[in-house]
Amino acid sequence: MPSDESVFSAAVGILYVTCPLIFLYLQFCTVPYGRHARPGWGPPLPPAAAWFLIESPTIWLTLLLLPHGRHLSHPLALAIISPFLLHYLNRTVVYPIRLLRSGTKAGFPLSVAAVGFCFNLLNAYAQTRSVTHYAHYPPAGDVGCRVPVGMAVNVSSDLALLRLKNTAGGGYKVPEGGWFELVACPNYMGEAAEWLGWAVAASTPAALAFFLYTCANLFPRASSHRRWYLQNFGHRYPPSRKSIIPFVF
């Protein structure tokens, strides 16, 4: 039976290998959920149930693994794993509840949800074992402001989009105000900034791999969102808005 260390190394390696693969794949295929939903990807799930399924391993697997970390009592390990859990508590519980209340109707393919579930199994294992067991910590450290600021942008932008769906009867409108004046997907921008800050704070290969995967996944989808807005709203959508990085991309 392989040791935990070999399993951990393999998990981190898989994260790095999948980054360029997923980035290349998403140049040619937009994953079919949300505004990009289309038939042919298997039976649909209600969006709230799908997101709960996808994100749930980051809660239950992380909590199962925590007691087995040799650094569990280290204050820096606790400071780093806490925002990870807080982010995914929002994604696993709070966000699905808000989806239910928003009246979102587009189905979420079971096949896509299954892939997301498997990724989060892998990532929750890699990040939790990295932070609480395999990392090397100095006597003190600082998580920094990037994580809470990034999370605030991510959550507030998600909320703004859900409010728009409420006013549009479950459909879509051109978002306005705040970061939406600069980019099509400030929620993705905030999430990328959040995991950049987390990777800097954790300073582990696993955390860096997670940040790179986040970018490989979200940057192409942000571009797809921007194209969708331009195609569906035409001149009503400001062409000066970038996809995910203000004034750049």
PDB file of C-alpha atoms in Angstrom:
ATOM      1  CA  MET A   1       0.000   0.000   0.000  1.00  0.00           C
ATOM      2  CA  PRO A   2       1.484   3.407  -0.942  1.00  0.00           C
ATOM      3  CA  SER A   3       2.511   5.708   1.876  1.00  0.00           C
ATOM      4  CA  ASP A   4       0.670   8.942   2.569  1.00  0.00           C
ATOM      5  CA  GLU A   5       3.741  10.874   1.452  1.00  0.00           C
ATOM      6  CA  SER A   6       3.755   9.185  -1.954  1.00  0.00           C
ATOM      7  CA  VAL A   7       0.001   9.746  -2.335  1.00  0.00           C
ATOM      8  CA  PHE A   8       0.474  13.398  -1.394  1.00  0.00           C
ATOM      9  CA  SER A   9       3.308  13.856  -3.907  1.00  0.00           C
ATOM     10  CA  ALA A  10       1.197  12.240  -6.620  1.00  0.00           C
ATOM     11  CA  ALA A  11      -1.766  14.493  -5.802  1.00  0.00           C
ATOM     12  CA  VAL A  12       0.344  17.646  -6.075  1.00  0.00           C
ATOM     13  CA  GLY A  13       1.904  16.358  -9.293  1.00  0.00           C
ATOM     14  CA  ILE A  14      -1.537  15.755 -10.800  1.00  0.00           C
ATOM     15  CA  LEU A  15      -2.538  19.330  -9.956  1.00  0.00           C
ATOM     16  CA  TYR A  16       0.461  20.690 -11.846  1.00  0.00           C
ATOM     17  CA  VAL A  17      -0.076  18.411 -14.846  1.00  0.00           C
ATOM     18  CA  THR A  18      -3.756  19.307 -15.161  1.00  0.00           C
ATOM     19  CA  CYS A  19      -3.111  23.084 -15.216  1.00  0.00           C
ATOM     20  CA  PRO A  20      -1.872  23.348 -18.832  1.00  0.00           C
ATOM     21  CA  LEU A  21      -4.239  20.594 -19.953  1.00  0.00           C
ATOM     22  CA  ILE A  22      -7.350  22.306 -18.601  1.00  0.00           C
ATOM     23  CA  PHE A  23      -6.193  25.681 -19.930  1.00  0.00           C
ATOM     24  CA  LEU A  24      -5.733  24.276 -23.440  1.00  0.00           C
ATOM     25  CA  TYR A  25      -9.035  22.387 -23.313  1.00  0.00           C
ATOM     26  CA  LEU A  26     -10.931  25.507 -22.297  1.00  0.00           C
ATOM     27  CA  GLN A  27      -9.583  27.396 -25.297  1.00  0.00           C
ATOM     28  CA  PHE A  28     -11.819  25.201 -27.460  1.00  0.00           C
ATOM     29  CA  CYS A  29     -14.701  24.226 -25.168  1.00  0.00           C
ATOM     30  CA  THR A  30     -16.741  26.284 -22.713  1.00  0.00           C
ATOM     31  CA  VAL A  31     -17.966  24.091 -19.870  1.00  0.00           C
ATOM     32  CA  PRO A  32     -21.776  23.926 -20.267  1.00  0.00           C
ATOM     33  CA  TYR A  33     -23.309  25.315 -17.096  1.00  0.00           C
ATOM     34  CA  GLY A  34     -24.869  28.617 -16.124  1.00  0.00           C
ATOM     35  CA  ARG A  35     -25.274  30.988 -19.084  1.00  0.00           C
ATOM     36  CA  HIS A  36     -23.329  28.529 -21.254  1.00  0.00           C
ATOM     37  CA  ALA A  37     -25.655  25.583 -20.554  1.00  0.00           C
ATOM     38  CA  ARG A  38     -26.425  23.339 -23.527  1.00  0.00           C
ATOM     39  CA  PRO A  39     -27.733  19.784 -24.007  1.00  0.00           C
ATOM     40  CA  GLY A  40     -25.632  16.708 -24.619  1.00  0.00           C
ATOM     41  CA  TRP A  41     -23.682  16.499 -21.356  1.00  0.00           C
ATOM     42  CA  GLY A  42     -25.864  14.093 -19.427  1.00  0.00           C
ATOM     43  CA  PRO A  43     -28.808  14.506 -17.059  1.00  0.00           C
ATOM     44  CA  PRO A  44     -29.115  17.903 -15.360  1.00  0.00           C
ATOM     45  CA  LEU A  45     -29.048  18.614 -11.645  1.00  0.00           C
ATOM     46  CA  PRO A  46     -30.608  21.623  -9.924  1.00  0.00           C
ATOM     47  CA  PRO A  47     -27.800  24.233  -9.751  1.00  0.00           C
ATOM     48  CA  ALA A  48     -27.923  24.487  -5.958  1.00  0.00           C
ATOM     49  CA  ALA A  49     -27.613  20.709  -5.543  1.00  0.00           C
ATOM     50  CA  ALA A  50     -24.809  20.583  -8.104  1.00  0.00           C
ATOM     51  CA  TRP A  51     -22.729  23.241  -6.358  1.00  0.00           C
ATOM     52  CA  PHE A  52     -23.282  21.587  -2.981  1.00  0.00           C
ATOM     53  CA  LEU A  53     -22.078  18.277  -4.424  1.00  0.00           C
ATOM     54  CA  ILE A  54     -19.067  19.823  -6.176  1.00  0.00           C
ATOM     55  CA  GLU A  55     -17.760  21.847  -3.245  1.00  0.00           C
ATOM     56  CA  SER A  56     -18.653  19.523  -0.347  1.00  0.00           C
ATOM     57  CA  PRO A  57     -15.341  17.548  -0.228  1.00  0.00           C
ATOM     58  CA  THR A  58     -13.520  20.736   0.717  1.00  0.00           C
ATOM     59  CA  ILE A  59     -15.493  20.751   3.966  1.00  0.00           C
ATOM     60  CA  TRP A  60     -15.931  17.138   5.046  1.00  0.00           C
ATOM     61  CA  LEU A  61     -12.596  15.809   3.764  1.00  0.00           C
ATOM     62  CA  THR A  62     -10.670  18.769   5.176  1.00  0.00           C
ATOM     63  CA  LEU A  63     -12.291  18.280   8.580  1.00  0.00           C
ATOM     64  CA  LEU A  64     -11.586  14.530   8.465  1.00  0.00           C
ATOM     65  CA  LEU A  65      -7.907  15.114   7.681  1.00  0.00           C
ATOM     66  CA  LEU A  66      -7.261  17.960  10.116  1.00  0.00           C
ATOM     67  CA  PRO A  67      -6.782  15.803  13.257  1.00  0.00           C
ATOM     68  CA  HIS A  68      -4.046  13.807  11.480  1.00  0.00           C
ATOM     69  CA  GLY A  69      -1.799  16.803  10.747  1.00  0.00           C
ATOM     70  CA  ARG A  70       1.353  17.102  12.821  1.00  0.00           C
ATOM     71  CA  HIS A  71       1.182  20.918  12.542  1.00  0.00           C
ATOM     72  CA  LEU A  72      -2.475  21.188  13.513  1.00  0.00           C
ATOM     73  CA  SER A  73      -1.677  23.116  16.695  1.00  0.00           C
ATOM     74  CA  HIS A  74       0.726  25.505  14.946  1.00  0.00           C
ATOM     75  CA  PRO A  75      -0.892  28.977  14.834  1.00  0.00           C
ATOM     76  CA  LEU A  76       0.277  29.623  11.264  1.00  0.00           C
ATOM     77  CA  ALA A  77      -1.200  26.344  10.010  1.00  0.00           C
ATOM     78  CA  LEU A  78      -4.502  27.267  11.636  1.00  0.00           C
ATOM     79  CA  ALA A  79      -4.323  30.788  10.213  1.00  0.00           C
ATOM     80  CA  ILE A  80      -3.806  29.405   6.697  1.00  0.00           C
ATOM     81  CA  ILE A  81      -6.352  26.574   6.703  1.00  0.00           C
ATOM     82  CA  SER A  82      -9.083  28.748   8.263  1.00  0.00           C
ATOM     83  CA  PRO A  83      -9.697  31.000   5.217  1.00  0.00           C
ATOM     84  CA  PHE A  84      -9.671  27.895   3.007  1.00  0.00           C
ATOM     85  CA  LEU A  85     -12.497  26.436   5.090  1.00  0.00           C
ATOM     86  CA  LEU A  86     -14.295  29.776   5.290  1.00  0.00           C
ATOM     87  CA  HIS A  87     -14.226  30.185   1.506  1.00  0.00           C
ATOM     88  CA  TYR A  88     -15.630  26.721   0.937  1.00  0.00           C
ATOM     89  CA  LEU A  89     -18.212  27.042   3.676  1.00  0.00           C
ATOM     90  CA  ASN A  90     -19.556  29.938   1.631  1.00  0.00           C
ATOM     91  CA  ARG A  91     -19.344  27.947  -1.619  1.00  0.00           C
ATOM     92  CA  THR A  92     -20.820  24.734  -0.183  1.00  0.00           C
ATOM     93  CA  VAL A  93     -23.620  26.077   1.993  1.00  0.00           C
ATOM     94  CA  VAL A  94     -24.271  29.797   1.571  1.00  0.00           C
ATOM     95  CA  TYR A  95     -23.948  30.063  -2.218  1.00  0.00           C
ATOM     96  CA  PRO A  96     -26.340  27.151  -2.988  1.00  0.00           C
ATOM     97  CA  ILE A  97     -28.929  28.648  -0.638  1.00  0.00           C
ATOM     98  CA  ARG A  98     -28.645  31.966  -2.473  1.00  0.00           C
ATOM     99  CA  LEU A  99     -29.003  30.162  -5.799  1.00  0.00           C
ATOM    100  CA  LEU A 100     -32.256  28.642  -4.568  1.00  0.00           C
ATOM    101  CA  ARG A 101     -33.566  32.049  -3.578  1.00  0.00           C
ATOM    102  CA  SER A 102     -32.462  33.691  -6.834  1.00  0.00           C
ATOM    103  CA  GLY A 103     -34.674  31.495  -8.986  1.00  0.00           C
ATOM    104  CA  THR A 104     -31.810  30.185 -11.117  1.00  0.00           C
ATOM    105  CA  LYS A 105     -33.350  27.661 -13.499  1.00  0.00           C
ATOM    106  CA  ALA A 106     -30.604  26.470 -15.880  1.00  0.00           C
ATOM    107  CA  GLY A 107     -29.706  22.840 -15.212  1.00  0.00           C
ATOM    108  CA  PHE A 108     -26.198  21.790 -14.252  1.00  0.00           C
ATOM    109  CA  PRO A 109     -24.933  18.632 -16.049  1.00  0.00           C
ATOM    110  CA  LEU A 110     -24.237  15.718 -13.725  1.00  0.00           C
ATOM    111  CA  SER A 111     -21.073  14.902 -15.697  1.00  0.00           C
ATOM    112  CA  VAL A 112     -19.632  18.366 -15.042  1.00  0.00           C
ATOM    113  CA  ALA A 113     -20.598  18.182 -11.365  1.00  0.00           C
ATOM    114  CA  ALA A 114     -18.866  14.790 -11.081  1.00  0.00           C
ATOM    115  CA  VAL A 115     -15.633  16.186 -12.541  1.00  0.00           C
ATOM    116  CA  GLY A 116     -15.779  19.128 -10.131  1.00  0.00           C
ATOM    117  CA  PHE A 117     -16.406  16.783  -7.205  1.00  0.00           C
ATOM    118  CA  CYS A 118     -13.351  14.678  -8.127  1.00  0.00           C
ATOM    119  CA  PHE A 119     -11.155  17.765  -8.454  1.00  0.00           C
ATOM    120  CA  ASN A 120     -12.202  19.012  -5.028  1.00  0.00           C
ATOM    121  CA  LEU A 121     -11.490  15.599  -3.505  1.00  0.00           C
ATOM    122  CA  LEU A 122      -7.967  15.798  -4.904  1.00  0.00           C
ATOM    123  CA  ASN A 123      -7.427  19.436  -4.021  1.00  0.00           C
ATOM    124  CA  ALA A 124      -8.880  19.257  -0.503  1.00  0.00           C
ATOM    125  CA  TYR A 125      -6.567  16.349   0.260  1.00  0.00           C
ATOM    126  CA  ALA A 126      -3.505  18.076  -1.228  1.00  0.00           C
ATOM    127  CA  GLN A 127      -4.089  21.442   0.447  1.00  0.00           C
ATOM    128  CA  THR A 128      -5.047  20.085   3.862  1.00  0.00           C
ATOM    129  CA  ARG A 129      -2.129  17.658   4.089  1.00  0.00           C
ATOM    130  CA  SER A 130       0.227  20.306   2.775  1.00  0.00           C
ATOM    131  CA  VAL A 131      -0.803  22.968   5.290  1.00  0.00           C
ATOM    132  CA  THR A 132      -1.271  20.787   8.358  1.00  0.00           C
ATOM    133  CA  HIS A 133       1.353  18.089   7.857  1.00  0.00           C
ATOM    134  CA  TYR A 134       4.040  18.538   5.194  1.00  0.00           C
ATOM    135  CA  ALA A 135       4.722  22.284   5.311  1.00  0.00           C
ATOM    136  CA  HIS A 136       7.675  23.718   7.240  1.00  0.00           C
ATOM    137  CA  TYR A 137       6.750  26.671   9.404  1.00  0.00           C
ATOM    138  CA  PRO A 138       8.834  29.461  10.926  1.00  0.00           C
ATOM    139  CA  PRO A 139       8.053  30.581  14.480  1.00  0.00           C
ATOM    140  CA  ALA A 140       5.526  33.145  13.203  1.00  0.00           C
ATOM    141  CA  GLY A 141       3.885  34.238   9.995  1.00  0.00           C
ATOM    142  CA  ASP A 142       1.296  36.411   8.344  1.00  0.00           C
ATOM    143  CA  VAL A 143      -1.536  35.423   6.030  1.00  0.00           C
ATOM    144  CA  GLY A 144      -1.658  38.953   4.611  1.00  0.00           C
ATOM    145  CA  CYS A 145      -4.570  40.987   3.268  1.00  0.00           C
ATOM    146  CA  ARG A 146      -4.891  39.378  -0.176  1.00  0.00           C
ATOM    147  CA  VAL A 147      -7.016  36.486   1.084  1.00  0.00           C
ATOM    148  CA  PRO A 148      -9.753  38.481   2.874  1.00  0.00           C
ATOM    149  CA  VAL A 149      -9.779  41.213   0.200  1.00  0.00           C
ATOM    150  CA  GLY A 150      -9.985  38.673  -2.618  1.00  0.00           C
ATOM    151  CA  MET A 151     -12.716  36.750  -0.850  1.00  0.00           C
ATOM    152  CA  ALA A 152     -14.686  39.959  -0.255  1.00  0.00           C
ATOM    153  CA  VAL A 153     -14.558  40.840  -3.977  1.00  0.00           C
ATOM    154  CA  ASN A 154     -15.497  37.269  -4.924  1.00  0.00           C
ATOM    155  CA  VAL A 155     -18.488  37.032  -2.567  1.00  0.00           C
ATOM    156  CA  SER A 156     -19.796  40.559  -3.197  1.00  0.00           C
ATOM    157  CA  SER A 157     -19.628  40.057  -6.981  1.00  0.00           C
ATOM    158  CA  ASP A 158     -21.466  36.728  -6.733  1.00  0.00           C
ATOM    159  CA  LEU A 159     -24.137  38.476  -4.677  1.00  0.00           C
ATOM    160  CA  ALA A 160     -24.480  41.246  -7.259  1.00  0.00           C
ATOM    161  CA  LEU A 161     -24.976  38.682 -10.043  1.00  0.00           C
ATOM    162  CA  LEU A 162     -27.608  36.812  -8.040  1.00  0.00           C
ATOM    163  CA  ARG A 163     -29.479  40.065  -7.347  1.00  0.00           C
ATOM    164  CA  LEU A 164     -29.512  40.748 -11.086  1.00  0.00           C
ATOM    165  CA  LYS A 165     -31.036  37.308 -11.663  1.00  0.00           C
ATOM    166  CA  ASN A 166     -33.741  38.125  -9.124  1.00  0.00           C
ATOM    167  CA  THR A 167     -34.670  41.319 -10.974  1.00  0.00           C
ATOM    168  CA  ALA A 168     -34.475  39.544 -14.355  1.00  0.00           C
ATOM    169  CA  GLY A 169     -36.769  36.693 -13.360  1.00  0.00           C
ATOM    170  CA  GLY A 170     -33.921  34.184 -13.203  1.00  0.00           C
ATOM    171  CA  GLY A 171     -32.295  35.451 -16.416  1.00  0.00           C
ATOM    172  CA  TYR A 172     -29.338  37.740 -17.055  1.00  0.00           C
ATOM    173  CA  LYS A 173     -28.787  41.494 -17.274  1.00  0.00           C
ATOM    174  CA  VAL A 174     -25.759  43.675 -17.917  1.00  0.00           C
ATOM    175  CA  PRO A 175     -24.098  44.079 -14.493  1.00  0.00           C
ATOM    176  CA  GLU A 176     -23.151  47.605 -13.473  1.00  0.00           C
ATOM    177  CA  GLY A 177     -21.249  49.318 -10.682  1.00  0.00           C
ATOM    178  CA  GLY A 178     -18.135  48.484  -8.701  1.00  0.00           C
ATOM    179  CA  TRP A 179     -15.631  46.164 -10.323  1.00  0.00           C
ATOM    180  CA  PHE A 180     -18.191  45.293 -13.002  1.00  0.00           C
ATOM    181  CA  GLU A 181     -17.328  48.614 -14.657  1.00  0.00           C
ATOM    182  CA  LEU A 182     -13.814  47.291 -15.314  1.00  0.00           C
ATOM    183  CA  VAL A 183     -14.140  43.546 -15.900  1.00  0.00           C
ATOM    184  CA  ALA A 184     -16.773  41.051 -16.965  1.00  0.00           C
ATOM    185  CA  CYS A 185     -16.053  38.701 -14.064  1.00  0.00           C
ATOM    186  CA  PRO A 186     -14.972  40.454 -10.864  1.00  0.00           C
ATOM    187  CA  ASN A 187     -16.072  37.353  -8.947  1.00  0.00           C
ATOM    188  CA  TYR A 188     -13.401  35.375 -10.814  1.00  0.00           C
ATOM    189  CA  MET A 189     -10.893  38.186 -10.364  1.00  0.00           C
ATOM    190  CA  GLY A 190     -11.541  38.151  -6.622  1.00  0.00           C
ATOM    191  CA  GLU A 191     -11.194  34.387  -6.449  1.00  0.00           C
ATOM    192  CA  ALA A 192      -7.874  34.452  -8.325  1.00  0.00           C
ATOM    193  CA  ALA A 193      -6.591  37.211  -6.019  1.00  0.00           C
ATOM    194  CA  GLU A 194      -7.811  35.258  -3.003  1.00  0.00           C
ATOM    195  CA  TRP A 195      -5.899  32.113  -3.954  1.00  0.00           C
ATOM    196  CA  LEU A 196      -2.820  34.113  -4.938  1.00  0.00           C
ATOM    197  CA  GLY A 197      -2.759  35.551  -1.427  1.00  0.00           C
ATOM    198  CA  TRP A 198      -3.365  32.114   0.011  1.00  0.00           C
ATOM    199  CA  ALA A 199      -0.515  30.628  -2.054  1.00  0.00           C
ATOM    200  CA  VAL A 200       1.857  33.362  -0.873  1.00  0.00           C
ATOM    201  CA  ALA A 201       0.809  32.829   2.740  1.00  0.00           C
ATOM    202  CA  ALA A 202       1.096  29.041   2.562  1.00  0.00           C
ATOM    203  CA  SER A 203       4.292  29.103   0.454  1.00  0.00           C
ATOM    204  CA  THR A 204       3.896  25.454  -0.540  1.00  0.00           C
ATOM    205  CA  PRO A 205       4.016  23.748  -3.952  1.00  0.00           C
ATOM    206  CA  ALA A 206       0.459  22.514  -3.404  1.00  0.00           C
ATOM    207  CA  ALA A 207      -0.889  26.026  -2.802  1.00  0.00           C
ATOM    208  CA  LEU A 208       0.918  27.346  -5.886  1.00  0.00           C
ATOM    209  CA  ALA A 209      -0.546  24.498  -7.954  1.00  0.00           C
ATOM    210  CA  PHE A 210      -4.027  25.411  -6.728  1.00  0.00           C
ATOM    211  CA  PHE A 211      -3.548  29.053  -7.706  1.00  0.00           C
ATOM    212  CA  LEU A 212      -2.289  28.065 -11.166  1.00  0.00           C
ATOM    213  CA  TYR A 213      -5.228  25.689 -11.634  1.00  0.00           C
ATOM    214  CA  THR A 214      -7.626  28.449 -10.572  1.00  0.00           C
ATOM    215  CA  CYS A 215      -6.181  30.745 -13.246  1.00  0.00           C
ATOM    216  CA  ALA A 216      -6.178  27.986 -15.877  1.00  0.00           C
ATOM    217  CA  ASN A 217      -9.867  27.394 -15.174  1.00  0.00           C
ATOM    218  CA  LEU A 218     -11.180  30.913 -14.600  1.00  0.00           C
ATOM    219  CA  PHE A 219      -9.304  32.983 -17.192  1.00  0.00           C
ATOM    220  CA  PRO A 220     -10.755  31.125 -20.217  1.00  0.00           C
ATOM    221  CA  ARG A 221     -14.226  31.089 -18.645  1.00  0.00           C
ATOM    222  CA  ALA A 222     -14.022  34.836 -17.996  1.00  0.00           C
ATOM    223  CA  SER A 223     -13.205  35.327 -21.690  1.00  0.00           C
ATOM    224  CA  SER A 224     -16.223  33.187 -22.600  1.00  0.00           C
ATOM    225  CA  HIS A 225     -18.421  35.287 -20.301  1.00  0.00           C
ATOM    226  CA  ARG A 226     -17.240  38.507 -21.929  1.00  0.00           C
ATOM    227  CA  ARG A 227     -17.927  37.136 -25.430  1.00  0.00           C
ATOM    228  CA  TRP A 228     -21.365  35.980 -24.265  1.00  0.00           C
ATOM    229  CA  TYR A 229     -22.225  39.459 -22.964  1.00  0.00           C
ATOM    230  CA  LEU A 230     -21.116  41.072 -26.240  1.00  0.00           C
ATOM    231  CA  GLN A 231     -23.062  38.563 -28.343  1.00  0.00           C
ATOM    232  CA  ASN A 232     -26.251  38.782 -26.292  1.00  0.00           C
ATOM    233  CA  PHE A 233     -26.337  42.468 -25.342  1.00  0.00           C
ATOM    234  CA  GLY A 234     -24.456  44.065 -28.244  1.00  0.00           C
ATOM    235  CA  HIS A 235     -23.908  47.812 -27.849  1.00  0.00           C
ATOM    236  CA  ARG A 236     -25.511  47.741 -24.377  1.00  0.00           C
ATOM    237  CA  TYR A 237     -22.428  45.962 -23.041  1.00  0.00           C
ATOM    238  CA  PRO A 238     -19.374  48.273 -22.780  1.00  0.00           C
ATOM    239  CA  PRO A 239     -16.637  46.799 -25.028  1.00  0.00           C
ATOM    240  CA  SER A 240     -13.970  48.524 -22.931  1.00  0.00           C
ATOM    241  CA  ARG A 241     -14.533  46.081 -20.081  1.00  0.00           C
ATOM    242  CA  LYS A 242     -11.869  43.406 -19.902  1.00  0.00           C
ATOM    243  CA  SER A 243     -12.492  39.781 -18.971  1.00  0.00           C
ATOM    244  CA  ILE A 244     -10.840  39.391 -15.567  1.00  0.00           C
ATOM    245  CA  ILE A 245      -7.852  41.764 -15.118  1.00  0.00           C
ATOM    246  CA  PRO A 246      -8.695  45.489 -15.310  1.00  0.00           C
ATOM    247  CA  PHE A 247      -7.146  47.238 -18.353  1.00  0.00           C
ATOM    248  CA  VAL A 248      -5.100  44.126 -19.223  1.00  0.00           C
ATOM    249  CA  PHE A 249      -7.094  40.967 -20.018  1.00  0.00           C
TER     250      PHE A 249
END
